[in-house]
XYZ file of C-alpha atoms in Angstrom:
260
model
C 0.000 0.000 0.000
C 2.977 2.350 0.305
C 3.008 2.965 -3.456
C -0.740 3.612 -3.386
C -0.656 6.033 -0.456
C 2.342 7.935 -1.806
C 0.760 8.243 -5.258
C -2.565 9.370 -3.829
C -0.873 12.043 -1.722
C 0.745 13.473 -4.858
C -2.087 13.032 -7.319
C -5.276 13.924 -5.464
C -4.535 17.660 -5.057
C -3.869 17.912 -8.796
C -6.960 15.903 -9.652
C -9.421 17.900 -7.576
C -10.255 20.475 -10.235
C -10.323 17.886 -13.004
C -12.657 15.605 -11.083
C -15.162 18.408 -10.631
C -15.346 18.945 -14.398
C -15.271 15.251 -15.348
C -18.344 13.185 -16.169
C -19.301 11.080 -13.123
C -16.538 12.340 -10.786
C -17.754 10.029 -7.997
C -16.990 6.980 -10.142
C -13.475 8.243 -10.832
C -12.858 8.845 -7.133
C -14.020 5.337 -6.250
C -11.525 3.817 -8.684
C -8.474 5.751 -7.486
C -7.419 3.720 -4.464
C -8.252 0.348 -6.003
C -6.291 1.061 -9.184
C -3.248 2.467 -7.400
C -3.246 -0.623 -5.169
C -3.617 -3.021 -8.103
C -0.993 -1.415 -10.341
C 2.428 -0.450 -8.949
C 3.200 0.806 -12.477
C 0.395 3.372 -12.392
C 1.167 4.324 -8.789
C 4.872 4.797 -9.487
C 4.477 6.968 -12.571
C 1.589 9.021 -11.210
C 3.595 9.678 -8.044
C 6.544 10.853 -10.143
C 4.395 12.782 -12.655
C 0.976 13.552 -11.142
C 0.099 15.748 -14.119
C -0.037 12.615 -16.295
C -3.392 11.590 -14.876
C -4.683 15.150 -15.025
C -3.687 15.330 -18.696
C -5.466 12.067 -19.464
C -8.557 13.248 -17.640
C -8.727 16.769 -19.038
C -8.115 15.599 -22.615
C -10.927 13.067 -22.366
C -8.512 10.285 -23.354
C -9.032 8.376 -20.095
C -12.793 8.239 -20.482
C -13.157 7.193 -24.121
C -11.830 4.506 -26.468
C -9.382 5.661 -29.119
C -10.303 5.836 -32.769
C -8.082 4.306 -35.443
C -4.823 6.188 -35.812
C -5.075 8.031 -32.477
C -1.797 6.624 -31.162
C 0.089 7.904 -34.193
C -1.502 11.336 -33.765
C -0.603 11.405 -30.075
C 2.967 10.334 -30.833
C 3.367 13.122 -33.383
C 2.104 15.640 -30.832
C 4.344 14.332 -28.033
C 7.579 13.931 -30.003
C 9.065 17.237 -31.087
C 11.544 17.159 -33.953
C 15.031 16.751 -32.511
C 18.376 15.434 -33.685
C 19.378 14.658 -30.099
C 18.762 11.006 -29.295
C 18.714 11.656 -25.548
C 15.878 14.149 -25.925
C 13.990 11.831 -28.270
C 14.369 8.851 -25.928
C 13.065 10.871 -22.994
C 10.057 12.087 -24.996
C 9.277 8.595 -26.294
C 9.418 7.077 -22.811
C 7.128 9.780 -21.405
C 4.697 9.207 -24.284
C 4.619 5.467 -23.624
C 4.165 5.966 -19.865
C 1.154 8.218 -20.479
C -0.502 5.843 -22.906
C 0.246 2.730 -20.824
C -1.323 4.391 -17.784
C -4.420 5.119 -19.868
C -4.656 1.529 -21.136
C -4.039 -0.011 -17.700
C -6.510 2.325 -15.984
C -9.283 1.578 -18.464
C -8.574 -2.151 -18.166
C -8.541 -2.214 -14.341
C -11.598 0.049 -14.067
C -13.555 -2.261 -16.353
C -14.049 0.495 -18.913
C -12.388 -1.473 -21.728
C -13.110 -4.953 -23.044
C -10.189 -7.356 -23.445
C -10.257 -6.830 -27.217
C -9.823 -3.070 -26.780
C -6.921 -3.540 -24.356
C -5.077 -5.931 -26.681
C -5.710 -3.667 -29.666
C -4.484 -0.608 -27.773
C -1.317 -2.335 -26.561
C -0.519 -3.370 -30.132
C -1.253 0.041 -31.654
C 0.841 1.754 -28.980
C 3.789 -0.533 -29.746
C 3.392 0.087 -33.470
C 3.385 3.861 -32.989
C 6.521 3.707 -30.803
C 8.307 1.497 -33.342
C 7.355 3.806 -36.209
C 8.565 6.876 -34.322
C 11.872 5.200 -33.428
C 12.324 3.998 -37.018
C 11.770 7.511 -38.392
C 14.258 8.934 -35.895
C 16.883 6.287 -36.702
C 16.510 6.636 -40.483
C 16.745 10.426 -40.293
C 19.887 10.256 -38.150
C 21.627 7.775 -40.460
C 20.478 9.516 -43.662
C 21.914 12.804 -42.404
C 25.248 11.009 -42.012
C 25.362 8.738 -45.076
C 22.716 10.021 -47.473
C 19.529 8.379 -48.718
C 19.755 4.647 -49.504
C 18.885 3.992 -53.149
C 18.428 1.002 -55.424
C 20.607 0.473 -58.497
C 17.902 2.338 -60.447
C 18.081 5.290 -58.043
C 14.838 4.631 -56.155
C 14.884 5.693 -52.489
C 14.683 2.780 -50.051
C 13.109 2.555 -46.604
C 13.290 -0.160 -43.989
C 10.222 -2.210 -43.138
C 9.742 -3.546 -39.613
C 7.833 -6.826 -39.411
C 6.166 -7.610 -36.089
C 6.300 -11.269 -35.096
C 5.058 -13.242 -32.097
C 2.518 -11.531 -29.875
C 2.990 -8.212 -31.640
C 2.251 -9.747 -35.030
C -0.745 -11.606 -33.596
C -2.127 -8.494 -31.845
C -1.806 -10.310 -28.506
C 0.657 -8.096 -26.637
C 0.241 -7.933 -22.877
C 1.536 -5.271 -20.515
C 4.976 -6.864 -20.120
C 5.555 -8.418 -23.555
C 8.829 -8.185 -25.435
C 8.473 -7.317 -29.110
C 9.777 -9.731 -31.758
C 10.907 -7.917 -34.902
C 12.401 -8.583 -38.338
C 14.086 -5.786 -40.323
C 13.788 -5.840 -44.121
C 14.531 -3.501 -47.026
C 13.482 -3.678 -50.702
C 16.663 -3.773 -52.782
C 20.430 -3.758 -52.768
C 22.218 -0.524 -53.615
C 24.014 2.210 -51.736
C 23.463 5.555 -50.065
C 23.950 8.800 -51.991
C 25.918 10.768 -49.388
C 29.552 11.861 -49.475
C 30.297 8.939 -47.189
C 28.471 6.075 -48.871
C 27.320 2.767 -47.418
C 25.983 -0.416 -48.970
C 22.230 -0.510 -48.359
C 22.437 -3.577 -46.153
C 25.071 -1.983 -43.934
C 22.995 1.197 -43.782
C 19.864 -0.636 -42.681
C 21.797 -2.762 -40.202
C 22.882 0.496 -38.573
C 19.318 1.808 -38.698
C 18.182 -1.390 -36.986
C 20.859 -1.099 -34.315
C 19.834 2.491 -33.651
C 16.134 1.593 -33.532
C 16.841 -1.141 -30.978
C 18.820 1.314 -28.856
C 16.025 3.906 -28.922
C 13.471 1.340 -27.737
C 15.502 -1.070 -25.635
C 18.040 1.034 -23.731
C 17.256 1.652 -20.070
C 17.580 5.331 -19.132
C 16.514 7.322 -16.085
C 13.019 7.191 -17.639
C 13.082 3.419 -18.125
C 12.803 1.637 -21.476
C 10.127 1.497 -24.153
C 10.196 -2.197 -25.148
C 12.592 -5.098 -24.880
C 13.417 -6.009 -28.484
C 13.973 -9.642 -29.512
C 15.498 -10.229 -32.962
C 15.925 -14.013 -32.761
C 13.053 -14.755 -35.161
C 14.857 -13.167 -38.112
C 16.273 -15.424 -40.868
C 19.093 -17.581 -39.450
C 18.398 -16.231 -35.964
C 21.288 -14.737 -34.010
C 23.754 -15.765 -36.726
C 21.822 -13.930 -39.461
C 22.220 -10.345 -40.634
C 20.238 -7.846 -38.571
C 18.580 -6.522 -41.759
C 18.083 -8.348 -45.059
C 16.626 -7.528 -48.476
C 13.171 -8.716 -49.508
C 14.647 -11.226 -52.021
C 17.064 -12.607 -49.409
C 14.244 -13.096 -46.911
C 12.073 -14.783 -49.539
C 14.925 -17.139 -50.447
C 15.447 -17.991 -46.790
C 11.853 -19.065 -46.236
C 11.775 -21.011 -49.515
C 15.094 -22.807 -49.071
C 15.949 -22.848 -45.376
C 12.909 -21.917 -43.318
C 11.484 -24.519 -40.978
C 7.752 -25.248 -41.054
C 6.983 -23.252 -37.922
C 8.842 -20.249 -39.368
C 6.731 -20.360 -42.529
C 3.531 -20.692 -40.506
C 4.577 -17.694 -38.398
C 4.681 -15.529 -41.534
C 1.134 -16.357 -42.630
């Protein structure tokens, strides 16, 4: 109960005005103690940042299900353009904390069906991955130029979600299983040029760091890359043709089924 009491001491003064304006403030008040007691995660982050709950309440996000694409919109609003990875990582972790508190609160309060909770956890992960991918590709493109095919077409990395992420079955503590792929071989067009595969390997390494590294604000997701072609011994990023060849020539049955 220490987490709960400490969080309540910090949060309740900030919530008072919001509760007055909220629909059914009595219902919200009844849920406070039970939810803080049931979720050390919510208690910890609300104690550290009591304005998180106020923001969720005042925006209406806590009280309503999200429409399609809302996580991407929220990520764009929360993540200011920055070339500093430390700043980006802090913003991304704060964004995830806010949205995870919303999802957990709605789940524990009985305001969301299981299907909504699973869908929200998946869409949140997808929005965090997309934001980290954009940050990593921008950083590496600034250094090495844009990766292009032999015909000069710009290339971008695709991130394939496997396991629970791919099956839309993420829970609150799930790792994310990923595969990194890019369309075609070629090289970047900067003064310092890289082979496309080496470029996207570096993008993948940077993406993993942005999500996986533990900072003072925690981590976003633990990233597991072992389901990629050839597992730990395989390249971190591979071209579409190379991945297709792997599944045709080397993939085990369960690996092929996992891609369906």
